[in-house]
Short mmCIF file of C-alpha atoms in Angstrom, two decimals:
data_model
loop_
_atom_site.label_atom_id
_atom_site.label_comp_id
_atom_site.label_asym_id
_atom_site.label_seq_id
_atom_site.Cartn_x
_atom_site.Cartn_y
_atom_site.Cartn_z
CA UNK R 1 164.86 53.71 -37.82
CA UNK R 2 161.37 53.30 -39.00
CA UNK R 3 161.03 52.27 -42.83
CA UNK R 4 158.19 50.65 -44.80
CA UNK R 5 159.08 49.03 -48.30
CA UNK R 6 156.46 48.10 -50.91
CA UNK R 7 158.77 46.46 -53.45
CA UNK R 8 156.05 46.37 -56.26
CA UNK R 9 156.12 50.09 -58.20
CA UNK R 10 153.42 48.60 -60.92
CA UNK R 11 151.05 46.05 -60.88
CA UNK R 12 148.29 45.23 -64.12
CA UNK R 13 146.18 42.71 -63.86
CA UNK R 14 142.79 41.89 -65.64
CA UNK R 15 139.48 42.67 -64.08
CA UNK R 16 138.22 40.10 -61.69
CA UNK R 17 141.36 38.59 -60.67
CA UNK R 18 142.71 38.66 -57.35
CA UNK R 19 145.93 40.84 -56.59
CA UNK R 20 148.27 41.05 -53.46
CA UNK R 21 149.89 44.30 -52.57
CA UNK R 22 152.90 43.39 -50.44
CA UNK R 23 154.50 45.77 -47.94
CA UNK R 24 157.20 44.97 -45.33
CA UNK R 25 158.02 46.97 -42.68
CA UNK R 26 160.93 48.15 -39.97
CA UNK R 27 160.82 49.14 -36.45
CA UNK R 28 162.42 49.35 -32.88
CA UNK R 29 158.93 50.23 -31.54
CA UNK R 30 157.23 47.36 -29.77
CA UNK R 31 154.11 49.36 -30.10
CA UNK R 32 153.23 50.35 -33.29
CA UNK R 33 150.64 50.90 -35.77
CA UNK R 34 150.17 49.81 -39.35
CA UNK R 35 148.06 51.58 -42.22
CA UNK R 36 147.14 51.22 -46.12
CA UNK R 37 145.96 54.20 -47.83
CA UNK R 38 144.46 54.63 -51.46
CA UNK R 39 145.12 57.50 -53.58
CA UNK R 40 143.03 57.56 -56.62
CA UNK R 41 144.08 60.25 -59.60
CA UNK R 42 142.01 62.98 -57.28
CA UNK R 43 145.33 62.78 -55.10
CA UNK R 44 143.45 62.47 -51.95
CA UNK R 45 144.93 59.91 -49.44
CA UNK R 46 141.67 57.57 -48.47
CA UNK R 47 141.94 55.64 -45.64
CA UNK R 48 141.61 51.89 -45.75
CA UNK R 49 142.60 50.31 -42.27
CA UNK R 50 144.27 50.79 -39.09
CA UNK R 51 146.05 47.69 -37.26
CA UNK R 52 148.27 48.10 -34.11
CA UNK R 53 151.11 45.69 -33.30
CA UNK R 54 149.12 43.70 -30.66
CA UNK R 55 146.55 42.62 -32.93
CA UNK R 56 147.82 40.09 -35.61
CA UNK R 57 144.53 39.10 -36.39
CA UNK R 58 143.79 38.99 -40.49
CA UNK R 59 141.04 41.92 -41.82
CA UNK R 60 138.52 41.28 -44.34
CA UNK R 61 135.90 44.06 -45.34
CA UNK R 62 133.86 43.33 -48.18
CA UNK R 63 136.70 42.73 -51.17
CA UNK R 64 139.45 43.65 -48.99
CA UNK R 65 141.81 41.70 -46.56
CA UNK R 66 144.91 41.76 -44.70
CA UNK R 67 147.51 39.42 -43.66
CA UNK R 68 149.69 41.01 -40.45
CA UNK R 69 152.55 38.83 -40.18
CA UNK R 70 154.88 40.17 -37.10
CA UNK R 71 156.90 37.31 -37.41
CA UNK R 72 158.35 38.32 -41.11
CA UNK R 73 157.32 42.16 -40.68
CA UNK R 74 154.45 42.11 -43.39
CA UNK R 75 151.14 43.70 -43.76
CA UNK R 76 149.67 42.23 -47.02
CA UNK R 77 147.16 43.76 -48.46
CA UNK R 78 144.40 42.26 -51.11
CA UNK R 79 141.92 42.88 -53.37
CA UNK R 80 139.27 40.14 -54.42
CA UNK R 81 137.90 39.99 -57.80
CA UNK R 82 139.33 43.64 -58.73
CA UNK R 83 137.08 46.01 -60.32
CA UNK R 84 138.35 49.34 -62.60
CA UNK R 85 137.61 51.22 -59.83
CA UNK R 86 140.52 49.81 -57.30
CA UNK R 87 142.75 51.32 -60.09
CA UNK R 88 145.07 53.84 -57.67
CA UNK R 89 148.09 54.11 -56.10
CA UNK R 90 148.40 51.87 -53.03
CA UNK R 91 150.32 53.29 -49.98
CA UNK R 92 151.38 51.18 -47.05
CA UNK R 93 152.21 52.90 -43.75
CA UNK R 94 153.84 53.00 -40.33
CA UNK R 95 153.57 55.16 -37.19
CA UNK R 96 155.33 54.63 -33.93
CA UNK R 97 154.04 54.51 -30.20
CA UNK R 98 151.46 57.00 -29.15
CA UNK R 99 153.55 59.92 -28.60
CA UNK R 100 154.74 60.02 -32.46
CA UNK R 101 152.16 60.61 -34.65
CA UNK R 102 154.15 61.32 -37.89
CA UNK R 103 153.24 58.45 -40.52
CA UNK R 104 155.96 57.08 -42.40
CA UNK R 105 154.85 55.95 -45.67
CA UNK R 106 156.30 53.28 -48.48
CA UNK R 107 156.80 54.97 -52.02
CA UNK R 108 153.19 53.24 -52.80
CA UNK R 109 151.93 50.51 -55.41
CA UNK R 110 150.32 51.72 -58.62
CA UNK R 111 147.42 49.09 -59.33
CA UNK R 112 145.86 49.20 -63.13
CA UNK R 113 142.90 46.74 -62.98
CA UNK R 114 142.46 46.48 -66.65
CA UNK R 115 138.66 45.90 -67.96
CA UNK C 1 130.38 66.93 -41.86
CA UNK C 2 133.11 69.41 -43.88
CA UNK C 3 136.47 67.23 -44.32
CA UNK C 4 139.71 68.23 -44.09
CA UNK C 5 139.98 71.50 -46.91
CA UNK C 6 142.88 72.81 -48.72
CA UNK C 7 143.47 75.66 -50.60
CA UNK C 8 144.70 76.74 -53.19
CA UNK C 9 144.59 73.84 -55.01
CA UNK C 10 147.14 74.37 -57.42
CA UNK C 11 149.83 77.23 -57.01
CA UNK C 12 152.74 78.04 -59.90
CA UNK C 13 155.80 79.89 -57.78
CA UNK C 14 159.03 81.10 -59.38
CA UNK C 15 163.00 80.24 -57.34
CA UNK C 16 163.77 82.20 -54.63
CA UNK C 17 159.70 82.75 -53.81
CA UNK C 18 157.90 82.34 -50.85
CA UNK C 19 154.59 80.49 -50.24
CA UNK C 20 151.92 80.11 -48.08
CA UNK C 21 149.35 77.07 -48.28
CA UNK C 22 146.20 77.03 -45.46
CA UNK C 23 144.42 74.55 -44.43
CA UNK C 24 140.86 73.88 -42.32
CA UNK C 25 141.06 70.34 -40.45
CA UNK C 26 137.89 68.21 -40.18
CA UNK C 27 135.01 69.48 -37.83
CA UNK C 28 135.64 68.63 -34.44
CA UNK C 29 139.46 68.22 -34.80
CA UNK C 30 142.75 70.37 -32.70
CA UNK C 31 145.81 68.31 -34.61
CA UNK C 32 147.05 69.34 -38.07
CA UNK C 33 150.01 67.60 -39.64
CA UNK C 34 151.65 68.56 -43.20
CA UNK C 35 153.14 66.42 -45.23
CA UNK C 36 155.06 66.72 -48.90
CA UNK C 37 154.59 64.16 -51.44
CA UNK C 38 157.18 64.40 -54.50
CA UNK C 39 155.87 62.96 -58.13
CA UNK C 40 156.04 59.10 -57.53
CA UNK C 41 157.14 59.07 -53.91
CA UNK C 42 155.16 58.71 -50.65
CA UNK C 43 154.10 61.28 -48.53
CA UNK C 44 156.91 62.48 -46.04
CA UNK C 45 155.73 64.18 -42.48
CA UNK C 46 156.95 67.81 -42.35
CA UNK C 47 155.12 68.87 -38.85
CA UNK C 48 152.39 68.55 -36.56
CA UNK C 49 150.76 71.32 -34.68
CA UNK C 50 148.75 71.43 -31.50
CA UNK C 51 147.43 73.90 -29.40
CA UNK C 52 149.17 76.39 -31.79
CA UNK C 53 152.32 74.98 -31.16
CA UNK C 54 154.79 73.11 -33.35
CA UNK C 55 154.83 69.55 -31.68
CA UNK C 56 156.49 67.34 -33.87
CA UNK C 57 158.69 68.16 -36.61
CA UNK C 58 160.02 65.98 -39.84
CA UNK C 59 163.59 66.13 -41.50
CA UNK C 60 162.68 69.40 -43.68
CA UNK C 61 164.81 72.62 -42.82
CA UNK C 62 164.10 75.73 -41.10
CA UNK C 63 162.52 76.97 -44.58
CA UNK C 64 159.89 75.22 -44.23
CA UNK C 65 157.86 76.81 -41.24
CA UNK C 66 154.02 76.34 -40.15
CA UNK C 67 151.63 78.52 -37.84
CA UNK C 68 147.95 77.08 -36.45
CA UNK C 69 145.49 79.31 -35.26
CA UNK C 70 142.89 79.05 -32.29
CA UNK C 71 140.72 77.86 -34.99
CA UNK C 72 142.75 75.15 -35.40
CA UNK C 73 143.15 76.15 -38.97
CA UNK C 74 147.24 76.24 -40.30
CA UNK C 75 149.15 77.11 -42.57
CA UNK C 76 152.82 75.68 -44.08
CA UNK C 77 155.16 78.72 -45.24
CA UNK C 78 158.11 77.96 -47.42
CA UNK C 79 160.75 80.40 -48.13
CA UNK C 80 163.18 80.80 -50.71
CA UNK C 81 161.60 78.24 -52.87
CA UNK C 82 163.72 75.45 -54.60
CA UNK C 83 163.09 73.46 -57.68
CA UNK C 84 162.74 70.45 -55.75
CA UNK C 85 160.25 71.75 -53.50
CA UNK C 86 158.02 71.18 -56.38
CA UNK C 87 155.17 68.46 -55.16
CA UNK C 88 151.97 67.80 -53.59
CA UNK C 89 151.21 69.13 -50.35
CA UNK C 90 148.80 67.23 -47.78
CA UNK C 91 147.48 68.44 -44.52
CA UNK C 92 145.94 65.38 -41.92
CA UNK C 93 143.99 66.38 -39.06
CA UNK C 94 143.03 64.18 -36.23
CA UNK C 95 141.39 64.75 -32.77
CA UNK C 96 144.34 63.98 -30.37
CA UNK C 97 147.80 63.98 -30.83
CA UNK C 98 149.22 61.01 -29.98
CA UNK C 99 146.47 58.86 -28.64
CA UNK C 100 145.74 54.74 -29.72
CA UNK C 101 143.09 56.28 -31.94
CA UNK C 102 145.27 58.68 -33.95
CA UNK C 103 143.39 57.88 -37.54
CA UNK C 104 144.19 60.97 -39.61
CA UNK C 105 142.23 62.37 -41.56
CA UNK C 106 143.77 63.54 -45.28
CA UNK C 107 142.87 66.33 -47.88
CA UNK C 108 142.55 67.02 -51.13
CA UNK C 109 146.28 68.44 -51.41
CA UNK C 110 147.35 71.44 -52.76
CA UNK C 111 149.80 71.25 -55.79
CA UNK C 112 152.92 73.41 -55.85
CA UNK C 113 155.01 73.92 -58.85
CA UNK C 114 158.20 75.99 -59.11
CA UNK C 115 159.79 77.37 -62.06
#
């Protein structure tokens, strides 16, 4: 069975620090494909980045990074020197091998970047 | 380039109701998937429709029930309406079902509330 777990519900931290989202994931699928969406209060999902299981290589875009880890099922996500505007809920996510399009989601980090 | 729309955007049924949310996918796009997101949980896949057709369907029973239209516009009927069917409702488009490139595409949501 597929499953993605984001053990942090809540994380605070003080503008300008970095933060780590964590997210670990399960899956029979040796193709697969990884995502991280943001939800700000609007409740629209915004899409952040799109990894499939063959490329382990680490992401950075501007602030952002991730760390794909196959080896201990991770897809770390974080933000550099958080602003009050990264303040959302975090969602990590997992679909299966073309074929399966249904995304399976975590139950999602809330991030409060405090000013 | 119109996004993915939703409407309504918030909808107050009674037990026992029936509902109908619609939804317009992103210029350009034939795949429409629906997915229910409960206060603090993630989003949960309820279907996928293609070429008017049902092509992939979640754990969510028979009440729940979709149509898409050569448009490529759909809509998600649920019947006999439960307390816990109370949540955020998402619709994702994308281009191709199933293909390497499956990014969807989210909207706004509509929220349902039942009394």
């Amino acid at each position: 069975a597929q499953k993605v777990t984001q053990a942090q519900t809540e994380i605070s931290v003080v503008e300008k620090e970095d933060v780590t989202l964590d997210c670990v994931y399960e899956t029979r699928d040796t193709t697969y494909y990884l995502f991280w969406y943001k939800q700000p209060p609007s409740g629209e999902l915004v899409f952040l980045i799109r990894r499939n299981s063959f490329d382990e290589q680490n992401e950075i875009s501007g602030r952002y990074s991730w760390n794909f880890q196959k080896s201990t099922s991770s897809f770390n996500f974080t933000i550099t020197a958080s602003q009050v505007v990264d303040s959302a809920v975090y969602f990590c996510a997992l679909s299966g091998a073309p074929g399966d399009d249904k995304i399976i989601f975590g139950k999602g980090t809330r991030l409060h970047i405090l000013p | 380039d119109a996004g993915v729309t939703q409407s309504p955007t918030h909808l107050i049924k009674t037990r026992g109701q029936q509902v109908t949310l619609r939804c317009s996918p992103k210029s350009g796009h034939d795949t429409v998937s629906w997915y229910q997101q409960a206060l603090g949980q993630g989003p949960q896949f309820i279907f996928q429709y293609y070429e008017e057709e049902e092509r992939q369907r979640g754990n969510f029973p028979d009440r729940f029930s979709g149509h898409q239209f050569p448009n490529y516009s759909s809509e998600l009927n649920v019947n006999a309406l439960l307390l816990g069917d109370s949540a955020l409702y998402l619709c994702a488009s994308s281009l191709i079902p199933g293909g390497a490139h499956n990014e969807q595409f989210f909207g706004p949501g509509t929220r349902l509330t039942v009394l």
